[in-house]
Amino acid sequence: MQSKRVVVLTGAGISAESGIRTFRDNDGLWEEHRIEDVATPEGWRENPQLVWNFYQARRRQMLEVEPNPAHFALAEFENALQYFTLITQNVDDLHERAGSSKVLHMHGNLKTLRCEQSGRSELRMSDEDLRPQFVKCTCCAEPSTLRPDIVWFGETPIHMREIYTALEECEVFIVIGSSGHVYPASGMVNIAKMIGARTILVNLEEPLNAYDFDEIHYGKAGELLPKLVQGWLNES
Ligand code: BV8
């Protein structure tokens, strides 16, 4: 697989073994909150404190978690390949901390906050940035409240042009830890399939879009991926 053009898409499942809750598993994040209330622009407008508390809790958790063997295996895979693109639906920074260099966060980042006046994002992870109180921007004459730098439902994912270009040229498309619920991420395997790429899934359980994959490896990414990456790199 060394010389192949490889695109990888990761979801919440790859961070599960690092202790970050997924969305739709039993103890998932959506158990306690309705998506509409905490992950939509309407929810932010109607009850900003509820949304802010939901994200502050997840931002604070970032300081306590570490990358797991799946993140490290992907960073090794990237280093060994000539053509590699990593797309993630995740908003944590575990891929970067494991050594992945170029990560396309299509749903945003927990570590940055965004000014709604200027659209600018800034890294805000100091102690006072992680309290229950709202955080003000540093870019406007009249500082305004910063929002989570997250793509909510109904908003347009980031890096889509770059993502579609990579998908349309790829020869191998690998999805790791995603339930296939959320579009456009869940539709990427169809694009890869249409252009004749080999499609591979590594997931704990059957996702909604399982039928689209040529190969499926069921199990924990942290356990399966190190061995799978070795096997892929040894393929001719
Ligand atoms: C858009 C930020 C237009 C929030 C997120 C009706 C039908 C179809 C689609 C729609 C519809 N109505 C509206 C839509 C579109 C909508 C959508 O898809 N809604 C769904 C709910 C029906 N999508 C949007 O609004 C998107 N925008 O479409 O704009 C457009 C389109 C194309 C081009 C330009 C513009 C915006 C969606 C972004 C929403 N924001 N994240 C936050 O993080 O706080 S999505 C949210 O769910 C997460 O970020 C995550 O990325 C995403 C998907 O979840 P997964 O990552 O898959 O996680 P999940 O928990 O679901 O699954 C985990 C999996 O891991 C499981 O399968 C489990 O078995 C597995 N697993 C667990 N442990 C392990 C494991 N696997 C391996 N090892 C383990 N240890």
Short mmCIF file of C-alpha atoms and ligand atoms in Angstrom, two decimals:
data_model
loop_
_atom_site.label_atom_id
_atom_site.label_comp_id
_atom_site.label_asym_id
_atom_site.label_seq_id
_atom_site.Cartn_x
_atom_site.Cartn_y
_atom_site.Cartn_z
CA MET A 1 0.00 0.00 0.00
CA GLN A 2 3.19 2.12 0.27
CA SER A 3 2.73 3.97 -3.01
CA LYS A 4 -1.05 4.15 -2.98
CA ARG A 5 -3.03 7.38 -2.44
CA VAL A 6 -4.61 6.76 0.97
CA VAL A 7 -7.38 8.79 2.64
CA VAL A 8 -8.43 8.07 6.24
CA LEU A 9 -11.59 9.38 7.96
CA THR A 10 -11.86 9.02 11.72
CA GLY A 11 -14.83 9.43 14.06
CA ALA A 12 -15.45 9.43 17.80
CA GLY A 13 -14.67 5.70 18.05
CA ILE A 14 -10.92 6.28 17.59
CA SER A 15 -10.85 8.48 20.71
CA ALA A 16 -13.05 6.17 22.82
CA GLU A 17 -10.08 4.23 24.29
CA SER A 18 -8.55 7.57 25.31
CA GLY A 19 -11.58 8.08 27.55
CA ILE A 20 -13.45 10.57 25.35
CA ARG A 21 -17.15 9.65 25.15
CA THR A 22 -18.59 8.94 21.73
CA PHE A 23 -21.95 10.30 20.66
CA ARG A 24 -24.16 7.32 19.98
CA ASP A 25 -22.78 4.48 22.11
CA ASN A 26 -24.65 3.53 25.26
CA ASP A 27 -23.02 6.03 27.62
CA GLY A 28 -22.69 8.48 24.71
CA LEU A 29 -22.76 12.28 24.85
CA TRP A 30 -26.20 12.46 23.29
CA GLU A 31 -27.61 10.36 26.17
CA GLU A 32 -27.81 13.43 28.39
CA HIS A 33 -28.49 16.10 25.79
CA ARG A 34 -30.68 16.43 22.72
CA ILE A 35 -28.56 17.23 19.67
CA GLU A 36 -30.89 20.16 18.94
CA ASP A 37 -30.19 21.71 22.32
CA VAL A 38 -26.39 21.61 22.39
CA ALA A 39 -25.04 21.15 18.84
CA THR A 40 -27.03 23.58 16.70
CA PRO A 41 -26.83 27.39 16.15
CA GLU A 42 -30.44 27.58 17.36
CA GLY A 43 -29.49 25.84 20.62
CA TRP A 44 -26.63 28.36 21.10
CA ARG A 45 -29.01 31.28 20.52
CA GLU A 46 -31.77 29.92 22.74
CA ASN A 47 -29.66 28.72 25.68
CA PRO A 48 -26.01 29.80 25.30
CA GLN A 49 -25.14 28.89 28.90
CA LEU A 50 -26.31 25.26 28.41
CA VAL A 51 -24.28 24.96 25.19
CA TRP A 52 -21.29 26.69 26.80
CA ASN A 53 -21.35 24.30 29.79
CA PHE A 54 -21.55 21.29 27.41
CA TYR A 55 -18.45 22.43 25.51
CA GLN A 56 -16.48 23.69 28.52
CA ALA A 57 -16.80 20.23 30.11
CA ARG A 58 -15.41 18.64 26.92
CA ARG A 59 -12.69 21.28 26.58
CA ARG A 60 -11.57 20.71 30.18
CA GLN A 61 -11.47 16.94 29.56
CA MET A 62 -8.91 17.56 26.80
CA LEU A 63 -6.33 18.33 29.53
CA GLU A 64 -6.84 14.88 31.06
CA VAL A 65 -6.76 12.51 28.08
CA GLU A 66 -3.92 11.03 26.04
CA PRO A 67 -3.70 9.60 22.50
CA ASN A 68 -4.19 5.81 22.36
CA PRO A 69 -2.38 3.18 20.20
CA ALA A 70 -4.82 3.81 17.33
CA HIS A 71 -3.75 7.46 17.07
CA PHE A 72 -0.06 6.48 17.14
CA ALA A 73 -0.57 3.74 14.53
CA LEU A 74 -2.16 6.31 12.17
CA ALA A 75 0.75 8.74 12.67
CA GLU A 76 3.19 5.91 11.80
CA PHE A 77 1.06 5.02 8.75
CA GLU A 78 1.18 8.65 7.57
CA ASN A 79 4.98 8.77 7.94
CA ALA A 80 5.42 5.61 5.86
CA LEU A 81 3.17 6.68 2.96
CA GLN A 82 3.82 9.09 0.10
CA TYR A 83 0.21 10.17 -0.40
CA PHE A 84 -1.84 10.36 2.80
CA THR A 85 -4.77 12.57 3.88
CA LEU A 86 -6.28 12.40 7.38
CA ILE A 87 -9.82 13.74 7.78
CA THR A 88 -11.41 13.70 11.22
CA GLN A 89 -14.93 14.34 12.49
CA ASN A 90 -13.40 14.63 15.95
CA VAL A 91 -12.87 17.95 17.66
CA ASP A 92 -10.13 16.75 20.05
CA ASP A 93 -6.40 17.16 19.30
CA LEU A 94 -5.33 13.56 19.92
CA HIS A 95 -4.26 12.95 16.30
CA GLU A 96 -1.88 15.94 16.46
CA ARG A 97 -0.56 14.89 19.87
CA ALA A 98 0.17 11.39 18.47
CA GLY A 99 2.25 12.94 15.68
CA SER A 100 -0.18 13.29 12.76
CA SER A 101 0.97 16.40 10.93
CA LYS A 102 -1.87 17.54 8.71
CA VAL A 103 -5.33 16.84 10.14
CA LEU A 104 -8.46 18.13 8.41
CA HIS A 105 -10.90 18.81 11.27
CA MET A 106 -14.12 18.96 9.25
CA HIS A 107 -16.24 19.56 12.39
CA GLY A 108 -13.95 22.11 14.08
CA ASN A 109 -11.81 22.05 17.24
CA LEU A 110 -12.46 22.15 20.97
CA LYS A 111 -9.21 24.05 21.71
CA THR A 112 -10.06 27.17 19.69
CA LEU A 113 -12.99 29.57 20.10
CA ARG A 114 -14.53 31.70 17.36
CA CYS A 115 -15.51 35.37 17.28
CA GLU A 116 -18.99 35.72 15.74
CA GLN A 117 -18.25 39.31 14.63
CA SER A 118 -14.94 38.72 12.82
CA GLY A 119 -15.13 34.95 12.23
CA ARG A 120 -11.59 34.66 13.62
CA SER A 121 -10.65 31.58 15.68
CA GLU A 122 -8.20 31.81 18.56
CA LEU A 123 -6.56 29.21 20.82
CA ARG A 124 -8.15 29.72 24.27
CA MET A 125 -7.31 26.93 26.71
CA SER A 126 -5.98 28.86 29.75
CA ASP A 127 -7.56 28.34 33.20
CA GLU A 128 -9.74 31.43 32.93
CA ASP A 129 -10.82 30.31 29.44
CA LEU A 130 -12.18 27.05 30.92
CA ARG A 131 -14.49 28.49 33.60
CA PRO A 132 -18.33 28.51 33.44
CA GLN A 133 -18.27 32.23 32.49
CA PHE A 134 -18.33 33.19 28.80
CA VAL A 135 -15.00 34.23 27.21
CA LYS A 136 -14.52 37.51 25.32
CA CYS A 137 -12.69 37.91 22.00
CA THR A 138 -9.44 39.87 21.62
CA CYS A 139 -10.09 40.94 18.01
CA CYS A 140 -12.92 43.49 18.29
CA ALA A 141 -12.81 47.03 19.69
CA GLU A 142 -15.97 46.10 21.58
CA PRO A 143 -15.00 42.53 22.80
CA SER A 144 -17.81 40.05 22.07
CA THR A 145 -18.59 36.60 23.47
CA LEU A 146 -16.70 33.80 21.71
CA ARG A 147 -18.59 30.69 20.53
CA PRO A 148 -17.27 27.12 20.41
CA ASP A 149 -15.21 26.69 17.18
CA ILE A 150 -17.38 23.73 16.23
CA VAL A 151 -19.44 22.90 13.12
CA TRP A 152 -22.96 22.41 14.47
CA PHE A 153 -25.79 20.58 12.70
CA GLY A 154 -27.06 22.74 9.86
CA GLU A 155 -23.65 24.42 9.45
CA THR A 156 -21.19 23.77 6.64
CA PRO A 157 -18.25 21.48 7.46
CA ILE A 158 -14.74 22.91 7.04
CA HIS A 159 -12.07 21.93 4.43
CA MET A 160 -14.72 20.35 2.13
CA ARG A 161 -12.97 21.43 -1.10
CA GLU A 162 -9.69 19.85 0.01
CA ILE A 163 -11.58 16.77 1.26
CA TYR A 164 -13.45 16.22 -2.03
CA THR A 165 -10.21 16.66 -4.02
CA ALA A 166 -8.46 14.00 -1.89
CA LEU A 167 -11.48 11.65 -2.14
CA GLU A 168 -11.72 11.95 -5.92
CA GLU A 169 -8.07 10.92 -6.30
CA CYS A 170 -7.78 8.24 -3.63
CA GLU A 171 -7.03 4.57 -4.22
CA VAL A 172 -7.70 3.42 -0.65
CA PHE A 173 -10.30 4.92 1.73
CA ILE A 174 -10.25 3.81 5.37
CA VAL A 175 -12.90 4.77 7.98
CA ILE A 176 -12.08 4.26 11.67
CA GLY A 177 -14.57 4.61 14.55
CA SER A 178 -17.64 6.15 12.97
CA SER A 179 -21.31 5.10 13.12
CA GLY A 180 -22.09 6.53 9.68
CA HIS A 181 -24.91 8.70 11.03
CA VAL A 182 -23.69 12.16 10.08
CA TYR A 183 -23.57 13.57 6.58
CA PRO A 184 -21.42 14.56 4.61
CA ALA A 185 -18.84 12.40 6.47
CA SER A 186 -21.02 9.28 6.14
CA GLY A 187 -21.31 9.77 2.36
CA MET A 188 -17.56 9.87 1.72
CA VAL A 189 -17.30 6.10 1.33
CA ASN A 190 -19.79 6.30 -1.58
CA ILE A 191 -17.55 8.80 -3.39
CA ALA A 192 -14.48 6.60 -2.82
CA LYS A 193 -16.39 3.52 -4.03
CA MET A 194 -17.65 5.34 -7.11
CA ILE A 195 -14.13 6.21 -8.22
CA GLY A 196 -13.01 2.62 -7.69
CA ALA A 197 -11.07 2.97 -4.44
CA ARG A 198 -10.67 0.03 -2.06
CA THR A 199 -12.84 0.84 0.98
CA ILE A 200 -11.95 -0.46 4.46
CA LEU A 201 -13.75 -0.03 7.81
CA VAL A 202 -12.35 -0.48 11.32
CA ASN A 203 -15.21 -0.19 13.86
CA LEU A 204 -16.51 -1.68 17.09
CA GLU A 205 -20.00 -2.38 15.74
CA GLU A 206 -21.82 -2.35 12.41
CA PRO A 207 -22.32 1.27 11.23
CA LEU A 208 -25.26 2.54 9.16
CA ASN A 209 -23.19 2.50 5.96
CA ALA A 210 -21.54 -0.94 6.38
CA TYR A 211 -22.69 -2.18 2.93
CA ASP A 212 -20.36 0.31 1.24
CA PHE A 213 -17.13 -1.21 2.53
CA ASP A 214 -15.10 -3.87 0.69
CA GLU A 215 -13.45 -4.98 3.95
CA ILE A 216 -14.63 -4.63 7.55
CA HIS A 217 -12.57 -5.25 10.71
CA TYR A 218 -14.81 -5.31 13.79
CA GLY A 219 -13.16 -4.55 17.12
CA LYS A 220 -11.44 -1.82 19.11
CA ALA A 221 -9.30 0.53 17.03
CA GLY A 222 -6.62 0.69 19.73
CA GLU A 223 -6.21 -3.08 19.52
CA LEU A 224 -6.71 -3.66 15.77
CA LEU A 225 -5.02 -0.70 14.13
CA PRO A 226 -1.35 -1.27 15.07
CA LYS A 227 -1.50 -4.75 13.50
CA LEU A 228 -3.58 -3.63 10.50
CA VAL A 229 -1.16 -0.79 9.73
CA GLN A 230 1.78 -3.21 9.81
CA GLY A 231 -0.07 -5.52 7.43
CA TRP A 232 -1.03 -2.69 5.05
CA LEU A 233 2.57 -1.43 4.94
CA ASN A 234 3.84 -4.93 4.15
CA GLU A 235 1.41 -5.33 1.26
CA SER A 236 2.99 -4.96 -2.18
C1 BV8 B 1 -24.19 19.82 6.43
C2 BV8 B 1 -19.73 18.76 16.24
C3 BV8 B 1 -24.46 20.91 4.30
C4 BV8 B 1 -20.55 18.63 17.46
C5 BV8 B 1 -20.79 17.30 14.74
C6 BV8 B 1 -31.50 14.16 7.23
C7 BV8 B 1 -30.87 13.08 6.65
C8 BV8 B 1 -29.50 13.08 6.40
C9 BV8 B 1 -28.73 14.21 6.74
C10 BV8 B 1 -29.36 15.27 7.34
C11 BV8 B 1 -30.73 15.25 7.59
N1 BV8 B 1 -31.05 16.43 8.17
C12 BV8 B 1 -29.93 17.20 8.29
C13 BV8 B 1 -28.89 16.50 7.78
C14 BV8 B 1 -27.49 16.95 7.69
C15 BV8 B 1 -26.81 16.79 9.04
C16 BV8 B 1 -26.85 15.35 9.49
O1 BV8 B 1 -26.11 14.52 8.99
N2 BV8 B 1 -27.72 15.07 10.46
C17 BV8 B 1 -27.84 13.69 10.95
C18 BV8 B 1 -27.93 13.69 12.47
C19 BV8 B 1 -29.08 13.08 10.33
N3 BV8 B 1 -25.44 17.20 8.83
C20 BV8 B 1 -25.09 18.49 8.98
O2 BV8 B 1 -25.84 19.35 9.37
C21 BV8 B 1 -23.67 18.83 8.57
N4 BV8 B 1 -23.69 19.96 7.68
O3 BV8 B 1 -24.71 18.81 6.02
O4 BV8 B 1 -24.04 20.99 5.68
C22 BV8 B 1 -23.29 20.58 3.48
C23 BV8 B 1 -23.10 19.27 3.04
C24 BV8 B 1 -22.01 18.97 2.24
C25 BV8 B 1 -21.09 19.96 1.90
C26 BV8 B 1 -21.27 21.27 2.36
C27 BV8 B 1 -22.36 21.58 3.16
C28 BV8 B 1 -22.86 19.22 9.78
C29 BV8 B 1 -22.69 18.03 10.67
C30 BV8 B 1 -21.69 18.35 11.77
C31 BV8 B 1 -22.34 18.15 13.11
N5 BV8 B 1 -21.34 18.31 14.14
N6 BV8 B 1 -19.82 17.50 15.59
C32 BV8 B 1 -19.63 18.22 18.55
O5 BV8 B 1 -18.69 17.43 18.30
O6 BV8 B 1 -19.89 18.68 19.65
S1 BV8 B 1 -21.25 15.71 14.39
C33 BV8 B 1 -21.01 14.66 15.72
O7 BV8 B 1 -21.44 13.34 15.30
C34 BV8 B 1 -19.57 14.40 16.06
O8 BV8 B 1 -18.70 15.44 15.83
C35 BV8 B 1 -19.17 13.24 15.20
O9 BV8 B 1 -18.28 13.67 14.24
C36 BV8 B 1 -20.39 12.94 14.46
C37 BV8 B 1 -20.52 11.54 13.97
O10 BV8 B 1 -20.41 10.72 15.04
P1 BV8 B 1 -19.26 9.60 15.02
O11 BV8 B 1 -17.94 10.26 14.95
O12 BV8 B 1 -19.59 8.59 13.96
O13 BV8 B 1 -19.46 9.05 16.44
P2 BV8 B 1 -20.63 8.08 16.93
O14 BV8 B 1 -20.69 8.19 18.41
O15 BV8 B 1 -21.87 8.33 16.13
O16 BV8 B 1 -20.10 6.64 16.51
C38 BV8 B 1 -18.92 6.15 17.13
C39 BV8 B 1 -18.63 4.83 16.43
O17 BV8 B 1 -17.40 4.33 16.95
C40 BV8 B 1 -19.68 3.75 16.70
O18 BV8 B 1 -20.01 3.15 15.46
C41 BV8 B 1 -18.98 2.75 17.63
O19 BV8 B 1 -19.34 1.41 17.32
C42 BV8 B 1 -17.53 2.98 17.26
N7 BV8 B 1 -16.61 2.73 18.37
C43 BV8 B 1 -16.80 2.95 19.70
N8 BV8 B 1 -15.68 2.61 20.39
C44 BV8 B 1 -14.77 2.18 19.45
C45 BV8 B 1 -15.35 2.26 18.17
N9 BV8 B 1 -14.71 1.88 17.06
C46 BV8 B 1 -13.44 1.44 17.19
N10 BV8 B 1 -12.81 1.33 18.39
C47 BV8 B 1 -13.44 1.70 19.53
N11 BV8 B 1 -12.80 1.58 20.70
#
